[in-house]
Coordinates of C-alpha atoms in Angstrom, one line a residue:
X183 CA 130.2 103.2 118.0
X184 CA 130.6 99.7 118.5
X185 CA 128.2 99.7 121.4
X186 CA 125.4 101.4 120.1
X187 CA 126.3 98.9 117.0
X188 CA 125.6 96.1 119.8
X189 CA 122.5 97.4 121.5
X190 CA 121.2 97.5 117.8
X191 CA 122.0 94.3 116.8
X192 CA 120.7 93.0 120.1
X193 CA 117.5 94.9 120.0
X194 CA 117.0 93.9 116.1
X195 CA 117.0 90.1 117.9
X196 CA 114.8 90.7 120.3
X197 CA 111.8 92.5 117.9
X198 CA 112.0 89.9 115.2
X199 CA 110.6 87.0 116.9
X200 CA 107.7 89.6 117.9
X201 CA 107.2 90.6 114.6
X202 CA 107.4 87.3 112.8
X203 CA 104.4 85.9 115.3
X204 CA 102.2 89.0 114.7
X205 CA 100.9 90.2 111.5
X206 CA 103.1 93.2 110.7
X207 CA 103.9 95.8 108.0
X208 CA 106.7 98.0 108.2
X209 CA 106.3 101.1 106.2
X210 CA 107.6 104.5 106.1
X211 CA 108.0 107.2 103.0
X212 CA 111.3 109.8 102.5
X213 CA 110.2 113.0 100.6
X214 CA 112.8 115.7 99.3
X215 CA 111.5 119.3 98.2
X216 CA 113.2 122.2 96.6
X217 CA 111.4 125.5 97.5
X218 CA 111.7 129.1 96.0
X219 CA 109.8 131.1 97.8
X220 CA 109.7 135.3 97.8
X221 CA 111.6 136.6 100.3
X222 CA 113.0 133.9 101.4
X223 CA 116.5 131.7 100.7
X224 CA 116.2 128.8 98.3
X225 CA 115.8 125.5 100.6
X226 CA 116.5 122.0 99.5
X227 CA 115.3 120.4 102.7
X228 CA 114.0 116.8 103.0
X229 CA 110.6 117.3 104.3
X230 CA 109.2 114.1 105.0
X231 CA 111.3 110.8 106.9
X232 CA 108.9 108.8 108.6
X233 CA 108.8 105.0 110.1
X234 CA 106.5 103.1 111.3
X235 CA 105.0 99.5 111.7
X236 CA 101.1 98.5 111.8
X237 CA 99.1 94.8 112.0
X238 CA 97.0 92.2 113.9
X239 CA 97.7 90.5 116.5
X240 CA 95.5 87.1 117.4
X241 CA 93.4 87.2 120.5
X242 CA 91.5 83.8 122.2
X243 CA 88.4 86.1 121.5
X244 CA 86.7 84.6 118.5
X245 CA 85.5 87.7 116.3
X246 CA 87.6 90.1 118.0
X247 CA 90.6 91.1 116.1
X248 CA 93.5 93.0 118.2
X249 CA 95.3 96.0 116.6
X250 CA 98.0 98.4 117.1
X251 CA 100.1 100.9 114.8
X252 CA 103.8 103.1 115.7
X253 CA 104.3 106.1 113.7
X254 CA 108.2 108.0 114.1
X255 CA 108.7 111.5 112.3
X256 CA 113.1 112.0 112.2
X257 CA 114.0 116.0 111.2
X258 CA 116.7 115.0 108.7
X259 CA 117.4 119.0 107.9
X260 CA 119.1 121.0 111.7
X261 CA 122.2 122.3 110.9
X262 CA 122.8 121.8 107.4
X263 CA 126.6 121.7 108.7
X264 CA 126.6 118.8 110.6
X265 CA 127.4 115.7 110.0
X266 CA 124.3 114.3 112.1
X267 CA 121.2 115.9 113.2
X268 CA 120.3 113.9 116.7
X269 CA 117.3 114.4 119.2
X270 CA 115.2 115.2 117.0
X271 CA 112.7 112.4 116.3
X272 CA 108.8 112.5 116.9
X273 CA 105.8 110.8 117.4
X274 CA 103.0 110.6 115.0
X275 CA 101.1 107.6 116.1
X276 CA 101.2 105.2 119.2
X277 CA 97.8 103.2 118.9
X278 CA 96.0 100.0 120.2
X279 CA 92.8 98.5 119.7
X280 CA 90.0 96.5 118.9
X281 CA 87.9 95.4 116.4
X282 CA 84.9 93.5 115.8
X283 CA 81.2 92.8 114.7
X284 CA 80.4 95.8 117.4
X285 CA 82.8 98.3 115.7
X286 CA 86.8 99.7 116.6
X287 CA 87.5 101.2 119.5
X288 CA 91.3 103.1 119.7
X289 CA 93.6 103.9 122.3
X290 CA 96.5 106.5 122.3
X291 CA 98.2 108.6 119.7
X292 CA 95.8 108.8 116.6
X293 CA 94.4 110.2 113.6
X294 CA 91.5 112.6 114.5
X295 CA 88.3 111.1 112.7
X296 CA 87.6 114.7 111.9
X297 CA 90.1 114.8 109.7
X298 CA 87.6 112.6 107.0
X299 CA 86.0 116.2 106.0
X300 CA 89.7 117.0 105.0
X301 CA 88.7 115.8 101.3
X302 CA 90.2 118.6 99.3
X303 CA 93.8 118.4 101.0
X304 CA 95.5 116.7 98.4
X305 CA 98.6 118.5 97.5
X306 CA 102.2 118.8 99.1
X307 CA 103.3 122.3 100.4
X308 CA 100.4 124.6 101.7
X309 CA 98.1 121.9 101.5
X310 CA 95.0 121.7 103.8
X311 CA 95.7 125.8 104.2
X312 CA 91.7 125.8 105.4
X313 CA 91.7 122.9 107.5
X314 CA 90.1 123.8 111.0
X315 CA 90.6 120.9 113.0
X316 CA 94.6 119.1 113.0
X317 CA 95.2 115.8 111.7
X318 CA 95.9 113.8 115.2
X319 CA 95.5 113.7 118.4
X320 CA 96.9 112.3 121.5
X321 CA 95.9 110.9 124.9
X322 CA 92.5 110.0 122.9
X323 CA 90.1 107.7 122.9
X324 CA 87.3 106.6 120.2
X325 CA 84.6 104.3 119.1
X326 CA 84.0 103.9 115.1
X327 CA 80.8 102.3 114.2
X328 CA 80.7 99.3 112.2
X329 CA 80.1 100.5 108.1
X330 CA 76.6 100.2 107.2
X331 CA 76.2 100.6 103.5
X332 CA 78.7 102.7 103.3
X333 CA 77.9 105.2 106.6
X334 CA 79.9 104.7 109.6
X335 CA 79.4 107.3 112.7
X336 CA 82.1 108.2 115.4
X337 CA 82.8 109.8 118.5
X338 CA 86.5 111.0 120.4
X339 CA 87.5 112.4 122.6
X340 CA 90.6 113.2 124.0
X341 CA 91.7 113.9 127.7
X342 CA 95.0 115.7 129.3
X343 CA 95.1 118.0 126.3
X344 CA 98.1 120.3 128.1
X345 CA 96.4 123.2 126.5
X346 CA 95.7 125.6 129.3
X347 CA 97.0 123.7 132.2
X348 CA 93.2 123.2 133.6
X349 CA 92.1 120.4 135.4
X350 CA 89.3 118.8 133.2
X351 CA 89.0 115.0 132.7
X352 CA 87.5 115.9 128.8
X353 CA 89.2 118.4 126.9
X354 CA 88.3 117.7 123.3
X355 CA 85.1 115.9 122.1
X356 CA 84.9 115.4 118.3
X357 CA 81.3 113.4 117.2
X358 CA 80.9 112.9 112.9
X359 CA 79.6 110.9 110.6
X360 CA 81.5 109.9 107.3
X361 CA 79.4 108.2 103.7
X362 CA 81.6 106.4 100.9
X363 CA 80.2 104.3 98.4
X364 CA 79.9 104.4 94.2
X365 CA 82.6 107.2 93.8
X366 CA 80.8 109.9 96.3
X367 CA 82.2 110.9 100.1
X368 CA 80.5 112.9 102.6
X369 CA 81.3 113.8 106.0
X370 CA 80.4 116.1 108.7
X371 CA 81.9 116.5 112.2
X372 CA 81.5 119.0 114.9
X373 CA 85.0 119.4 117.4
X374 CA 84.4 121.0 121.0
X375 CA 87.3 121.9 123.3
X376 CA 86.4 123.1 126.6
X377 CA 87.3 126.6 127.5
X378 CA 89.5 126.1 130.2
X379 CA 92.0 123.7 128.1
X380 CA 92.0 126.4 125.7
X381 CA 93.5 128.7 128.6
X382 CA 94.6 132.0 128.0
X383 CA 91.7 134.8 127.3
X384 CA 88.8 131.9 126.1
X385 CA 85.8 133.2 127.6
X386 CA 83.8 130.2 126.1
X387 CA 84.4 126.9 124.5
X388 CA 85.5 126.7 120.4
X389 CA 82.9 124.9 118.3
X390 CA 84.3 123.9 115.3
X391 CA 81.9 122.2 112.4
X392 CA 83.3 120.9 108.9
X393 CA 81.5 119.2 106.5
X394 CA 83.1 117.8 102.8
X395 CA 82.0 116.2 99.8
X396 CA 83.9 113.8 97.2
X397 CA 83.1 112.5 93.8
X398 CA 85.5 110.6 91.9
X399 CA 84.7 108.8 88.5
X400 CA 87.9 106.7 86.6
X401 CA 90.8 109.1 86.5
X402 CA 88.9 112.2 87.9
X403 CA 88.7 113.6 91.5
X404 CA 86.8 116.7 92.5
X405 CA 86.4 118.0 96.7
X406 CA 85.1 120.7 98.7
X407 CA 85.1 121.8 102.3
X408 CA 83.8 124.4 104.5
X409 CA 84.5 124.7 107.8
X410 CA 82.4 127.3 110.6
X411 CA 84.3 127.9 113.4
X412 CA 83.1 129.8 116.4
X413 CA 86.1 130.4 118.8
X414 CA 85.3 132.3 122.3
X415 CA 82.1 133.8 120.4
X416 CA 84.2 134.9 117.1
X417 CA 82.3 133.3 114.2
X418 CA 84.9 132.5 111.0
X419 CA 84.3 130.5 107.9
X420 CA 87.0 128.9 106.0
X421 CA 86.3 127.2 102.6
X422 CA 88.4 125.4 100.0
X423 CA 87.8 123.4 96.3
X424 CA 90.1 120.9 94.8
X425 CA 90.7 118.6 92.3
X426 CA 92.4 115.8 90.1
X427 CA 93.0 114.3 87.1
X428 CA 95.1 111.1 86.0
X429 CA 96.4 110.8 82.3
X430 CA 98.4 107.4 82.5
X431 CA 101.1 108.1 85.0
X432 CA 100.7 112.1 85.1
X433 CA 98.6 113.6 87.4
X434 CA 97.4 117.2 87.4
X435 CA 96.2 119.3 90.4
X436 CA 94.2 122.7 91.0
X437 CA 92.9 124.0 94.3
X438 CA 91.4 126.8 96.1
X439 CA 91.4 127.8 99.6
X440 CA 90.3 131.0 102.0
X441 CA 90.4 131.6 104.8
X442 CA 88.4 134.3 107.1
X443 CA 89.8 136.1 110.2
X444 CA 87.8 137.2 113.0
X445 CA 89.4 140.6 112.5
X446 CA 87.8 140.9 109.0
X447 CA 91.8 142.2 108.4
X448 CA 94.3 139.8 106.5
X449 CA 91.7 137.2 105.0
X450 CA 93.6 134.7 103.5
X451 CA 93.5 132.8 100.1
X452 CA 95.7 130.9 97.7
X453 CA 95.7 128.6 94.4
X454 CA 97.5 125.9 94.2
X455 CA 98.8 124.0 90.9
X456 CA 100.0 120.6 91.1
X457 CA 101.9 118.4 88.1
X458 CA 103.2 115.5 89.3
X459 CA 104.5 111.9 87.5
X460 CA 104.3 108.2 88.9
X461 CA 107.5 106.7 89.3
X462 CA 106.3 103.2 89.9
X463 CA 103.9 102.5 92.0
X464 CA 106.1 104.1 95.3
X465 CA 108.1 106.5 93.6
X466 CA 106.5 109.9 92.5
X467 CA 108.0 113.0 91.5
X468 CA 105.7 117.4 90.8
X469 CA 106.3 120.7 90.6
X470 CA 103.7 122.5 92.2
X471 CA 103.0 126.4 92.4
X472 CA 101.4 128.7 95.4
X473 CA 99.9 131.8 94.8
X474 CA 99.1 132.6 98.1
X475 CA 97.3 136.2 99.2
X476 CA 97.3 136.7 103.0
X477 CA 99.3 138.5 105.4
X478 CA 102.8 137.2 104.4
X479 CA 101.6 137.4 100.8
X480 CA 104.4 134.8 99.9
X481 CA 104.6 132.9 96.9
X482 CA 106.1 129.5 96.0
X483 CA 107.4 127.0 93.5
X484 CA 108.2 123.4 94.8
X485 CA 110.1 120.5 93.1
X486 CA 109.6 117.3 94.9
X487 CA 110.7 113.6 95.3
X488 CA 109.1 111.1 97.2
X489 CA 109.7 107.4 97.6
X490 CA 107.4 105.3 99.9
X491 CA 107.6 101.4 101.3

């Protein structure tokens, strides 16, 4: 104990000097949930523990700004009998790059620009249930254009998926084009992962293409999505509606998702209903309520607790 007291204390030492000549922010956020769900125990789990640090650091480039950001998931649940839970810790984000008059490039472990269409995933549990595309990626590289009136364009790609074991030097290419300004959001992107990454029974390659729109006006905040997604020659359609409204500190939630199978069988759809309350400006507390209709046909209530830095 004392040790590993030691090597902490020493590696504390060694990071601050680093930290105090770059431009960093430490962050993370620690989110508790209750959950009744049918046919299933009542969990109390904490759902969310993440860490992670962000900034600048100067460069002898003039207009060339260098940047980088860590991201570290901890499962805080395991056993619930245990007086530890260890080895269980994750990477979200492990990013450099660059940034200038030209544009950003990024390097590594990183949010997929895709994920801009995801405009109508703004609840807790079960949100984003029509989401096509995931939220990261790794072993990626991209290129974001400069914003130009509010319209920036980007393309990524990502290499050494691990998906299917094939030896392919591109196994994901994602190309999109994102519009913010006055209160309304657009975005489209088209994904393609090639066929052999995918592995398994893939007899071609999956084209996925989303597109969103946003509109928010004072305290209100309205989204939809719909994503086509042709996988080995299977054509599916997934679809989803949210939105918002602030009343001083309150804020109230409805959504709409569905899902389509290539099957036809076991389409999927749910409603969401969000109230939540700001406890400060980190501090936040909801009750929220599934009524989900797919195959496992399970319903929920969630009580939540979140505190961010």
């Amino acid at each position: 104990m004392k040790k590993s007291l030691i090597a902490l204390a020493v590696a504390g030492a060694m990071t601050a000097p680093i930290l105090a000549q770059a431009d960093a922010t430490l962050y993370g956020i620690a989110e508790m949930r209750l959950i009744d769900e049918d046919n299933n125990d009542l969990d109390l789990n904490m759902n969310k523990t993440r860490l992670g640090v962000k900034g600048t650091v100067d460069n002898d480039i003039e207009g060339l700004e260098s940047f980088y950001q860590f991201e570290w998931e901890f499962n805080a649940n395991g056993d619930s009998l245990s007086g530890a839970v260890s080895n269980d810790t994750t990477v979200r984000k492990s990013l450099v790059g660059l940034k200038g008059g030209f544009g950003s490039v990024i390097f590594g472990r990183q949010n997929a620009h895709a994920s801009a269409t995801h405009k109508a995933d703004i609840f807790k549990r079960g949100s984003g249930y029509a989401v096509a595309t995931p939220d990261r990626y790794g072993n990626s590289m991209s290129y974001v254009t400069p914003s130009m009136g509010g319209l920036e364009a980007y393309i990524q790609v990502v290499t050494e998926a691990n998906l299917g074991g094939a030896d392919e030097d591109v196994d994901l290419t994602a190309v999109g084009v994102n519009y913010s300004a006055n209160g309304l959001g657009a975005a489209i992107s088209y994904t393609e992962t090639d066929k052999e990454s995918l592995g398994g029974a893939a007899t071609d390659d999956s084209e996925i293409i989303e597109a969103a729109v946003s509109y928010s006006m004072d305290a209100f905040y309205v989204a939809g999505y719909y994503a086509d997604i042709d996988n080995g020659g299977e054509s599916t359609n997934n679809f989803a509606i949210a939105a918002s409204y602030t009343i001083g500190k309150a804020v109230l939630k409805a959504g709409y998702d569905e899902v389509e199978n290539a099957s036809g069988n076991d389409d999927g759809e749910q409603i969401i209903l969000h109230a939540g309350y700001k406890l400060g400006a980190k501090a936040y507390t909801y009750v929220q309520y599934q009524d989900r209709n797919d195959a496992a046909g399970n319903d929920a209530l969630s009580l939540g607790y979140s505190l961010a830095f």
